[in-house]
Amino acid sequence: MKFERYGIGIAKGLTVTIRHLFRHPITTQYPEQRLNISRRTRGNELIWDRNNCTGCATCAKTCPQGVIHVVTAAKIDENKYEVEKFEVDTGYCISCGLCVEACPFDALFMGYAYELAKYRRGELVQTNEMLFASEERRRSAYMHPELADELPRQTLLLERNTEE
Ligand code: SF4
Ligand code: SF4
């Protein structure tokens, strides 16, 4: 039978602890610090381009959750439909991206941002302007790889560790 001296295990554990005490931490102090996510991320919000949208509602028919609601009005003079309301209840959206894949007119994109938490349930229902692209709501490259170059380069934890 092998005997170990009492306290050896504790000493080994302490050695590991002390060694890590002097290492630079690689954790990110979110939300004060943020990392750039991958350019290949699918994203979990929707960006709608009103100019490209014809109101065909293909996205709404494709959505497995039934959370896209499109209301159009006929413009007889111009022989087309105008979108009056484009609404997504993001509270039920599962970010599957099927609506983006189905849109035949490049009017729907997944978003690159990831901080979508809201305080109230009603704020999760996004309509018209709320779905537009902006500096904070950028389009991801999902189904649109040509957009990848516009996105920031991903920050790796290793780089966070060495930049300070
Ligand atoms: S991402 Fe999926 S669940 Fe969300 S709106 Fe589009 S089709 Fe519906
Ligand atoms: S499929 Fe595209 S063009 Fe048609 S209503 Fe949806 S977003 Fe608009």
Short mmCIF file of N, CA and C and ligand atoms in Angstrom, two decimals:
data_model
loop_
_atom_site.label_atom_id
_atom_site.label_comp_id
_atom_site.label_asym_id
_atom_site.label_seq_id
_atom_site.Cartn_x
_atom_site.Cartn_y
_atom_site.Cartn_z
N MET A 1 0.84 -1.20 0.00
CA MET A 1 0.00 0.00 0.00
C MET A 1 0.88 1.25 0.00
N LYS A 2 0.50 2.22 -0.80
CA LYS A 2 1.32 3.43 -0.92
C LYS A 2 0.79 4.52 0.02
N PHE A 3 1.69 5.07 0.84
CA PHE A 3 1.29 6.15 1.76
C PHE A 3 1.81 7.48 1.25
N GLU A 4 1.00 8.49 1.34
CA GLU A 4 1.45 9.84 0.99
C GLU A 4 1.53 10.64 2.26
N ARG A 5 2.51 11.54 2.30
CA ARG A 5 2.61 12.36 3.50
C ARG A 5 1.43 13.31 3.58
N TYR A 6 0.96 13.50 4.78
CA TYR A 6 -0.20 14.37 5.01
C TYR A 6 0.12 15.78 4.52
N GLY A 7 -0.76 16.38 3.74
CA GLY A 7 -0.59 17.77 3.33
C GLY A 7 0.00 17.95 1.94
N ILE A 8 0.50 16.86 1.34
CA ILE A 8 1.11 16.97 0.00
C ILE A 8 0.08 17.45 -1.03
N GLY A 9 -1.10 16.87 -0.95
CA GLY A 9 -2.17 17.25 -1.89
C GLY A 9 -2.53 18.72 -1.77
N ILE A 10 -2.61 19.20 -0.52
CA ILE A 10 -2.95 20.61 -0.29
C ILE A 10 -1.85 21.51 -0.87
N ALA A 11 -0.60 21.11 -0.64
CA ALA A 11 0.53 21.91 -1.15
C ALA A 11 0.49 21.98 -2.67
N LYS A 12 0.16 20.84 -3.31
CA LYS A 12 0.09 20.83 -4.79
C LYS A 12 -1.01 21.79 -5.27
N GLY A 13 -2.14 21.70 -4.60
CA GLY A 13 -3.26 22.57 -4.97
C GLY A 13 -2.91 24.04 -4.81
N LEU A 14 -2.25 24.35 -3.71
CA LEU A 14 -1.87 25.75 -3.45
C LEU A 14 -0.88 26.25 -4.50
N THR A 15 0.03 25.35 -4.91
CA THR A 15 1.02 25.75 -5.92
C THR A 15 0.32 26.17 -7.21
N VAL A 16 -0.67 25.37 -7.60
CA VAL A 16 -1.42 25.70 -8.83
C VAL A 16 -2.13 27.04 -8.65
N THR A 17 -2.75 27.22 -7.48
CA THR A 17 -3.47 28.47 -7.22
C THR A 17 -2.52 29.67 -7.30
N ILE A 18 -1.37 29.56 -6.65
CA ILE A 18 -0.42 30.68 -6.61
C ILE A 18 0.10 30.99 -8.02
N ARG A 19 0.36 29.91 -8.80
CA ARG A 19 0.85 30.12 -10.16
C ARG A 19 -0.17 30.93 -10.98
N HIS A 20 -1.45 30.60 -10.82
CA HIS A 20 -2.49 31.30 -11.59
C HIS A 20 -2.75 32.70 -11.06
N LEU A 21 -2.37 32.96 -9.82
CA LEU A 21 -2.56 34.30 -9.25
C LEU A 21 -1.79 35.35 -10.04
N PHE A 22 -0.63 34.97 -10.58
CA PHE A 22 0.23 35.93 -11.27
C PHE A 22 0.08 35.89 -12.78
N ARG A 23 -0.84 35.08 -13.27
CA ARG A 23 -1.13 35.05 -14.71
C ARG A 23 -2.12 36.13 -15.06
N HIS A 24 -1.99 36.68 -16.27
CA HIS A 24 -2.94 37.69 -16.72
C HIS A 24 -4.28 37.02 -17.03
N PRO A 25 -5.37 37.55 -16.50
CA PRO A 25 -6.66 36.89 -16.77
C PRO A 25 -7.08 37.08 -18.22
N ILE A 26 -7.73 36.08 -18.79
CA ILE A 26 -8.20 36.23 -20.16
C ILE A 26 -9.71 36.40 -20.21
N THR A 27 -10.34 36.47 -19.05
CA THR A 27 -11.78 36.70 -19.04
C THR A 27 -12.07 38.13 -19.48
N THR A 28 -13.25 38.32 -20.05
CA THR A 28 -13.65 39.65 -20.51
C THR A 28 -14.68 40.22 -19.55
N GLN A 29 -14.44 41.43 -19.11
CA GLN A 29 -15.32 42.05 -18.11
C GLN A 29 -16.54 42.66 -18.80
N TYR A 30 -17.42 41.79 -19.29
CA TYR A 30 -18.64 42.24 -19.95
C TYR A 30 -19.57 42.85 -18.89
N PRO A 31 -20.26 43.98 -19.14
CA PRO A 31 -20.40 44.66 -20.43
C PRO A 31 -19.40 45.80 -20.64
N GLU A 32 -18.49 46.04 -19.67
CA GLU A 32 -17.51 47.13 -19.88
C GLU A 32 -16.60 46.80 -21.06
N GLN A 33 -16.27 45.53 -21.22
CA GLN A 33 -15.42 45.12 -22.35
C GLN A 33 -16.24 44.17 -23.22
N ARG A 34 -16.00 44.27 -24.52
CA ARG A 34 -16.73 43.39 -25.45
C ARG A 34 -15.76 42.82 -26.48
N LEU A 35 -16.05 41.64 -26.94
CA LEU A 35 -15.27 41.04 -28.02
C LEU A 35 -16.08 41.15 -29.30
N ASN A 36 -15.39 41.28 -30.41
CA ASN A 36 -16.08 41.21 -31.71
C ASN A 36 -16.36 39.75 -32.01
N ILE A 37 -17.62 39.47 -32.32
CA ILE A 37 -17.96 38.08 -32.61
C ILE A 37 -17.54 37.74 -34.04
N SER A 38 -17.63 36.46 -34.37
CA SER A 38 -17.16 35.99 -35.68
C SER A 38 -17.96 36.62 -36.81
N ARG A 39 -17.27 36.88 -37.90
CA ARG A 39 -17.96 37.37 -39.11
C ARG A 39 -18.88 36.33 -39.69
N ARG A 40 -18.68 35.08 -39.27
CA ARG A 40 -19.50 34.00 -39.81
C ARG A 40 -20.73 33.71 -38.95
N THR A 41 -20.94 34.56 -37.94
CA THR A 41 -22.09 34.32 -37.09
C THR A 41 -23.39 34.48 -37.87
N ARG A 42 -24.39 33.68 -37.52
CA ARG A 42 -25.67 33.82 -38.21
C ARG A 42 -26.42 35.05 -37.70
N GLY A 43 -26.33 35.28 -36.39
CA GLY A 43 -27.03 36.41 -35.80
C GLY A 43 -28.39 36.00 -35.29
N ASN A 44 -28.94 36.79 -34.42
CA ASN A 44 -30.25 36.42 -33.85
C ASN A 44 -31.22 37.59 -33.82
N GLU A 45 -31.11 38.45 -34.80
CA GLU A 45 -32.15 39.45 -34.98
C GLU A 45 -32.35 39.64 -36.48
N LEU A 46 -33.41 40.31 -36.85
CA LEU A 46 -33.71 40.49 -38.28
C LEU A 46 -33.53 41.94 -38.69
N ILE A 47 -32.98 42.14 -39.87
CA ILE A 47 -32.83 43.47 -40.45
C ILE A 47 -33.67 43.49 -41.73
N TRP A 48 -34.48 44.48 -41.82
CA TRP A 48 -35.41 44.57 -42.97
C TRP A 48 -35.05 45.77 -43.82
N ASP A 49 -34.97 45.55 -45.15
CA ASP A 49 -34.69 46.64 -46.09
C ASP A 49 -35.98 47.01 -46.80
N ARG A 50 -36.54 48.10 -46.38
CA ARG A 50 -37.85 48.49 -46.92
C ARG A 50 -37.79 48.74 -48.43
N ASN A 51 -36.68 49.29 -48.90
CA ASN A 51 -36.57 49.64 -50.32
C ASN A 51 -36.65 48.41 -51.23
N ASN A 52 -36.12 47.30 -50.74
CA ASN A 52 -36.12 46.09 -51.57
C ASN A 52 -37.38 45.26 -51.41
N CYS A 53 -38.11 45.50 -50.33
CA CYS A 53 -39.26 44.64 -50.01
C CYS A 53 -40.46 44.95 -50.91
N THR A 54 -41.00 43.88 -51.50
CA THR A 54 -42.16 44.04 -52.38
C THR A 54 -43.47 43.68 -51.67
N GLY A 55 -43.34 43.19 -50.42
CA GLY A 55 -44.55 42.78 -49.70
C GLY A 55 -45.08 41.45 -50.17
N CYS A 56 -44.24 40.62 -50.77
CA CYS A 56 -44.70 39.33 -51.31
C CYS A 56 -45.10 38.34 -50.22
N ALA A 57 -44.61 38.58 -49.00
CA ALA A 57 -44.94 37.75 -47.83
C ALA A 57 -44.39 36.33 -47.90
N THR A 58 -43.43 36.09 -48.78
CA THR A 58 -42.80 34.76 -48.83
C THR A 58 -42.16 34.44 -47.48
N CYS A 59 -41.56 35.46 -46.86
CA CYS A 59 -40.92 35.26 -45.56
C CYS A 59 -41.94 34.82 -44.51
N ALA A 60 -43.10 35.48 -44.52
CA ALA A 60 -44.14 35.16 -43.54
C ALA A 60 -44.64 33.73 -43.73
N LYS A 61 -44.76 33.31 -45.00
CA LYS A 61 -45.26 31.95 -45.26
C LYS A 61 -44.22 30.92 -44.88
N THR A 62 -42.95 31.29 -44.95
CA THR A 62 -41.87 30.35 -44.67
C THR A 62 -41.62 30.19 -43.17
N CYS A 63 -41.89 31.22 -42.41
CA CYS A 63 -41.54 31.22 -40.98
C CYS A 63 -42.24 30.09 -40.22
N PRO A 64 -41.49 29.18 -39.64
CA PRO A 64 -42.13 28.06 -38.91
C PRO A 64 -42.83 28.51 -37.64
N GLN A 65 -42.50 29.68 -37.16
CA GLN A 65 -43.10 30.18 -35.94
C GLN A 65 -44.30 31.09 -36.21
N GLY A 66 -44.45 31.49 -37.45
CA GLY A 66 -45.57 32.37 -37.80
C GLY A 66 -45.49 33.72 -37.12
N VAL A 67 -44.29 34.27 -37.04
CA VAL A 67 -44.14 35.52 -36.27
C VAL A 67 -43.95 36.75 -37.17
N ILE A 68 -43.98 36.54 -38.51
CA ILE A 68 -43.82 37.70 -39.40
C ILE A 68 -45.21 38.09 -39.91
N HIS A 69 -45.48 39.37 -39.82
CA HIS A 69 -46.80 39.87 -40.21
C HIS A 69 -46.58 40.99 -41.23
N VAL A 70 -47.08 40.78 -42.46
CA VAL A 70 -46.88 41.78 -43.51
C VAL A 70 -48.24 42.32 -43.93
N VAL A 71 -48.38 43.63 -43.90
CA VAL A 71 -49.62 44.27 -44.35
C VAL A 71 -49.27 45.14 -45.55
N THR A 72 -49.99 44.93 -46.67
CA THR A 72 -49.71 45.71 -47.87
C THR A 72 -50.96 46.46 -48.34
N ALA A 73 -50.71 47.50 -49.11
CA ALA A 73 -51.82 48.23 -49.73
C ALA A 73 -51.55 48.28 -51.22
N ALA A 74 -52.59 48.05 -52.02
CA ALA A 74 -52.41 48.06 -53.47
C ALA A 74 -52.28 49.49 -53.98
N LYS A 75 -51.27 49.73 -54.80
CA LYS A 75 -51.12 51.03 -55.46
C LYS A 75 -51.48 50.81 -56.93
N ILE A 76 -52.75 51.02 -57.21
CA ILE A 76 -53.27 50.69 -58.54
C ILE A 76 -52.53 51.46 -59.63
N ASP A 77 -52.28 52.76 -59.40
CA ASP A 77 -51.63 53.59 -60.43
C ASP A 77 -50.28 53.03 -60.84
N GLU A 78 -49.54 52.57 -59.83
CA GLU A 78 -48.18 52.10 -60.10
C GLU A 78 -48.13 50.60 -60.31
N ASN A 79 -49.29 49.95 -60.24
CA ASN A 79 -49.38 48.52 -60.46
C ASN A 79 -48.45 47.73 -59.52
N LYS A 80 -48.49 48.08 -58.23
CA LYS A 80 -47.66 47.36 -57.27
C LYS A 80 -48.28 47.46 -55.87
N TYR A 81 -47.70 46.71 -54.96
CA TYR A 81 -48.13 46.78 -53.56
C TYR A 81 -47.13 47.62 -52.77
N GLU A 82 -47.63 48.32 -51.78
CA GLU A 82 -46.73 49.05 -50.89
C GLU A 82 -46.86 48.43 -49.50
N VAL A 83 -45.73 48.21 -48.87
CA VAL A 83 -45.76 47.61 -47.54
C VAL A 83 -46.13 48.67 -46.51
N GLU A 84 -47.23 48.47 -45.83
CA GLU A 84 -47.64 49.41 -44.79
C GLU A 84 -47.09 49.00 -43.43
N LYS A 85 -47.03 47.71 -43.23
CA LYS A 85 -46.52 47.24 -41.93
C LYS A 85 -45.75 45.94 -42.13
N PHE A 86 -44.54 45.93 -41.58
CA PHE A 86 -43.74 44.71 -41.55
C PHE A 86 -43.36 44.49 -40.09
N GLU A 87 -43.89 43.44 -39.51
CA GLU A 87 -43.74 43.26 -38.06
C GLU A 87 -43.23 41.86 -37.74
N VAL A 88 -42.31 41.80 -36.79
CA VAL A 88 -41.79 40.50 -36.35
C VAL A 88 -41.89 40.44 -34.83
N ASP A 89 -42.49 39.40 -34.33
CA ASP A 89 -42.52 39.20 -32.88
C ASP A 89 -41.27 38.40 -32.52
N THR A 90 -40.22 39.14 -32.20
CA THR A 90 -38.93 38.47 -31.97
C THR A 90 -38.94 37.62 -30.71
N GLY A 91 -39.95 37.79 -29.87
CA GLY A 91 -40.05 36.96 -28.67
C GLY A 91 -40.27 35.50 -29.00
N TYR A 92 -40.84 35.23 -30.17
CA TYR A 92 -41.09 33.84 -30.58
C TYR A 92 -40.13 33.39 -31.69
N CYS A 93 -39.34 34.31 -32.20
CA CYS A 93 -38.40 33.97 -33.28
C CYS A 93 -37.32 33.04 -32.76
N ILE A 94 -37.02 32.00 -33.51
CA ILE A 94 -35.99 31.04 -33.09
C ILE A 94 -34.70 31.24 -33.89
N SER A 95 -34.60 32.36 -34.59
CA SER A 95 -33.38 32.72 -35.33
C SER A 95 -32.94 31.64 -36.31
N CYS A 96 -33.91 30.96 -36.92
CA CYS A 96 -33.55 29.87 -37.82
C CYS A 96 -33.03 30.39 -39.16
N GLY A 97 -33.39 31.62 -39.52
CA GLY A 97 -32.90 32.21 -40.76
C GLY A 97 -33.66 31.78 -42.00
N LEU A 98 -34.72 30.98 -41.86
CA LEU A 98 -35.43 30.50 -43.05
C LEU A 98 -36.07 31.64 -43.83
N CYS A 99 -36.53 32.66 -43.12
CA CYS A 99 -37.15 33.80 -43.81
C CYS A 99 -36.12 34.53 -44.66
N VAL A 100 -34.90 34.62 -44.15
CA VAL A 100 -33.82 35.29 -44.90
C VAL A 100 -33.48 34.48 -46.15
N GLU A 101 -33.44 33.17 -45.98
CA GLU A 101 -33.14 32.29 -47.12
C GLU A 101 -34.24 32.38 -48.18
N ALA A 102 -35.48 32.54 -47.72
CA ALA A 102 -36.62 32.49 -48.65
C ALA A 102 -36.85 33.81 -49.39
N CYS A 103 -36.41 34.93 -48.81
CA CYS A 103 -36.73 36.23 -49.41
C CYS A 103 -36.12 36.33 -50.81
N PRO A 104 -36.95 36.49 -51.85
CA PRO A 104 -36.41 36.52 -53.22
C PRO A 104 -35.84 37.87 -53.62
N PHE A 105 -35.97 38.87 -52.77
CA PHE A 105 -35.59 40.23 -53.17
C PHE A 105 -34.50 40.86 -52.29
N ASP A 106 -33.76 40.06 -51.56
CA ASP A 106 -32.69 40.58 -50.69
C ASP A 106 -33.18 41.70 -49.79
N ALA A 107 -34.34 41.49 -49.21
CA ALA A 107 -34.89 42.53 -48.33
C ALA A 107 -34.82 42.15 -46.86
N LEU A 108 -34.36 40.95 -46.59
CA LEU A 108 -34.32 40.50 -45.20
C LEU A 108 -32.95 39.89 -44.90
N PHE A 109 -32.41 40.28 -43.76
CA PHE A 109 -31.06 39.82 -43.37
C PHE A 109 -31.09 39.44 -41.90
N MET A 110 -30.18 38.57 -41.52
CA MET A 110 -29.98 38.36 -40.10
C MET A 110 -29.07 39.49 -39.61
N GLY A 111 -29.12 39.80 -38.32
CA GLY A 111 -28.33 40.91 -37.77
C GLY A 111 -27.06 40.41 -37.10
N TYR A 112 -26.10 41.29 -36.98
CA TYR A 112 -24.80 40.93 -36.41
C TYR A 112 -24.76 41.16 -34.89
N ALA A 113 -25.63 42.06 -34.38
CA ALA A 113 -25.62 42.37 -32.95
C ALA A 113 -26.16 41.20 -32.13
N TYR A 114 -25.86 41.20 -30.85
CA TYR A 114 -26.33 40.09 -30.03
C TYR A 114 -26.91 40.53 -28.69
N GLU A 115 -26.99 41.83 -28.47
CA GLU A 115 -27.53 42.29 -27.18
C GLU A 115 -28.99 42.72 -27.38
N LEU A 116 -29.87 41.75 -27.30
CA LEU A 116 -31.26 42.01 -27.66
C LEU A 116 -32.22 42.00 -26.48
N ALA A 117 -31.70 41.85 -25.29
CA ALA A 117 -32.59 41.73 -24.14
C ALA A 117 -33.43 42.99 -23.98
N LYS A 118 -34.66 42.80 -23.62
CA LYS A 118 -35.59 43.91 -23.39
C LYS A 118 -36.22 43.75 -22.01
N TYR A 119 -36.68 44.86 -21.47
CA TYR A 119 -37.31 44.81 -20.15
C TYR A 119 -38.77 44.42 -20.22
N ARG A 120 -39.40 44.72 -21.36
CA ARG A 120 -40.83 44.44 -21.46
C ARG A 120 -41.13 43.55 -22.66
N ARG A 121 -42.09 42.65 -22.50
CA ARG A 121 -42.48 41.72 -23.56
C ARG A 121 -42.87 42.45 -24.84
N GLY A 122 -43.59 43.56 -24.68
CA GLY A 122 -44.07 44.29 -25.84
C GLY A 122 -42.95 44.85 -26.70
N GLU A 123 -41.79 45.11 -26.09
CA GLU A 123 -40.67 45.68 -26.84
C GLU A 123 -40.05 44.67 -27.79
N LEU A 124 -40.41 43.40 -27.62
CA LEU A 124 -39.88 42.37 -28.51
C LEU A 124 -40.61 42.33 -29.85
N VAL A 125 -41.74 43.00 -29.91
CA VAL A 125 -42.46 43.08 -31.19
C VAL A 125 -41.91 44.27 -31.95
N GLN A 126 -41.22 43.99 -33.06
CA GLN A 126 -40.53 45.05 -33.80
C GLN A 126 -41.25 45.32 -35.12
N THR A 127 -41.49 46.59 -35.36
CA THR A 127 -42.27 46.98 -36.54
C THR A 127 -41.52 48.02 -37.36
N ASN A 128 -41.61 47.88 -38.67
CA ASN A 128 -41.07 48.84 -39.65
C ASN A 128 -39.70 49.41 -39.27
N GLU A 129 -39.62 50.68 -38.84
CA GLU A 129 -38.33 51.34 -38.61
C GLU A 129 -37.47 50.59 -37.60
N MET A 130 -38.10 49.91 -36.66
CA MET A 130 -37.33 49.20 -35.63
C MET A 130 -36.49 48.08 -36.24
N LEU A 131 -36.86 47.68 -37.47
CA LEU A 131 -36.14 46.58 -38.12
C LEU A 131 -35.11 47.07 -39.13
N PHE A 132 -34.99 48.37 -39.27
CA PHE A 132 -34.04 48.91 -40.25
C PHE A 132 -32.60 48.67 -39.78
N ALA A 133 -31.69 48.68 -40.74
CA ALA A 133 -30.27 48.59 -40.40
C ALA A 133 -29.80 49.94 -39.86
N SER A 134 -28.82 49.91 -38.95
CA SER A 134 -28.22 51.14 -38.43
C SER A 134 -26.81 50.77 -37.98
N GLU A 135 -26.12 51.73 -37.39
CA GLU A 135 -24.75 51.46 -36.92
C GLU A 135 -24.78 50.36 -35.84
N GLU A 136 -25.84 50.38 -35.02
CA GLU A 136 -25.95 49.38 -33.95
C GLU A 136 -26.58 48.08 -34.46
N ARG A 137 -27.34 48.18 -35.55
CA ARG A 137 -28.02 47.00 -36.09
C ARG A 137 -27.45 46.71 -37.48
N ARG A 138 -26.31 46.07 -37.48
CA ARG A 138 -25.66 45.78 -38.76
C ARG A 138 -26.11 44.42 -39.27
N ARG A 139 -26.05 44.27 -40.58
CA ARG A 139 -26.43 43.00 -41.19
C ARG A 139 -25.31 41.99 -41.01
N SER A 140 -25.66 40.75 -40.73
CA SER A 140 -24.64 39.71 -40.67
C SER A 140 -24.44 39.15 -42.08
N ALA A 141 -23.44 38.33 -42.21
CA ALA A 141 -23.12 37.80 -43.54
C ALA A 141 -23.87 36.50 -43.83
N TYR A 142 -24.83 36.15 -42.97
CA TYR A 142 -25.58 34.91 -43.20
C TYR A 142 -26.37 35.01 -44.51
N MET A 143 -26.15 34.10 -45.40
CA MET A 143 -26.76 34.06 -46.74
C MET A 143 -26.27 35.22 -47.63
N HIS A 144 -25.42 36.07 -47.09
CA HIS A 144 -24.88 37.19 -47.86
C HIS A 144 -23.38 37.31 -47.58
N PRO A 145 -22.61 36.35 -48.05
CA PRO A 145 -21.17 36.34 -47.72
C PRO A 145 -20.45 37.59 -48.19
N GLU A 146 -21.02 38.32 -49.16
CA GLU A 146 -20.38 39.53 -49.66
C GLU A 146 -20.32 40.62 -48.57
N LEU A 147 -21.11 40.46 -47.51
CA LEU A 147 -21.13 41.46 -46.44
C LEU A 147 -20.04 41.22 -45.39
N ALA A 148 -19.40 40.08 -45.46
CA ALA A 148 -18.45 39.71 -44.39
C ALA A 148 -17.32 40.72 -44.25
N ASP A 149 -16.84 41.26 -45.37
CA ASP A 149 -15.71 42.19 -45.31
C ASP A 149 -16.06 43.50 -44.61
N GLU A 150 -17.34 43.83 -44.54
CA GLU A 150 -17.76 45.08 -43.87
C GLU A 150 -17.79 44.93 -42.35
N LEU A 151 -17.73 43.69 -41.88
CA LEU A 151 -17.86 43.46 -40.44
C LEU A 151 -16.49 43.53 -39.76
N PRO A 152 -16.47 43.88 -38.47
CA PRO A 152 -15.18 43.96 -37.78
C PRO A 152 -14.52 42.58 -37.66
N ARG A 153 -13.20 42.61 -37.59
CA ARG A 153 -12.48 41.35 -37.45
C ARG A 153 -12.74 40.77 -36.06
N GLN A 154 -12.89 39.46 -35.99
CA GLN A 154 -13.19 38.84 -34.71
C GLN A 154 -12.05 39.04 -33.71
N THR A 155 -12.40 39.37 -32.48
CA THR A 155 -11.38 39.47 -31.42
C THR A 155 -11.27 38.11 -30.74
N LEU A 156 -10.05 37.62 -30.64
CA LEU A 156 -9.85 36.33 -29.99
C LEU A 156 -9.44 36.56 -28.54
N LEU A 157 -9.81 35.65 -27.68
CA LEU A 157 -9.46 35.79 -26.26
C LEU A 157 -7.95 35.91 -26.08
N LEU A 158 -7.21 35.21 -26.91
CA LEU A 158 -5.76 35.25 -26.81
C LEU A 158 -5.25 36.67 -27.04
N GLU A 159 -5.87 37.39 -28.00
CA GLU A 159 -5.45 38.77 -28.28
C GLU A 159 -5.83 39.67 -27.10
N ARG A 160 -6.98 39.41 -26.48
CA ARG A 160 -7.39 40.20 -25.32
C ARG A 160 -6.32 40.08 -24.24
N ASN A 161 -5.77 38.91 -24.16
CA ASN A 161 -4.79 38.62 -23.12
C ASN A 161 -3.51 39.40 -23.30
N THR A 162 -3.13 39.62 -24.55
CA THR A 162 -1.82 40.24 -24.80
C THR A 162 -1.91 41.73 -25.11
N GLU A 163 -3.11 42.27 -25.31
CA GLU A 163 -3.18 43.67 -25.75
C GLU A 163 -2.96 44.66 -24.62
N GLU A 164 -3.08 44.21 -23.34
CA GLU A 164 -2.92 45.16 -22.23
C GLU A 164 -1.55 44.99 -21.57
S1 SF4 B 1 -35.59 33.59 -38.22
FE1 SF4 B 1 -36.97 31.82 -38.38
S2 SF4 B 1 -38.38 32.00 -36.64
FE2 SF4 B 1 -37.36 34.00 -36.88
S3 SF4 B 1 -38.77 35.18 -38.16
FE3 SF4 B 1 -37.29 34.21 -39.57
S4 SF4 B 1 -38.23 32.24 -40.18
FE4 SF4 B 1 -39.35 33.03 -38.39
S1 SF4 B 2 -39.96 37.79 -48.61
FE1 SF4 B 2 -38.64 39.61 -48.75
S2 SF4 B 2 -39.63 40.89 -50.28
FE2 SF4 B 2 -41.18 39.39 -49.63
S3 SF4 B 2 -42.29 40.40 -47.92
FE3 SF4 B 2 -40.62 39.22 -46.99
S4 SF4 B 2 -38.94 40.69 -46.80
FE4 SF4 B 2 -40.41 41.57 -48.26
#
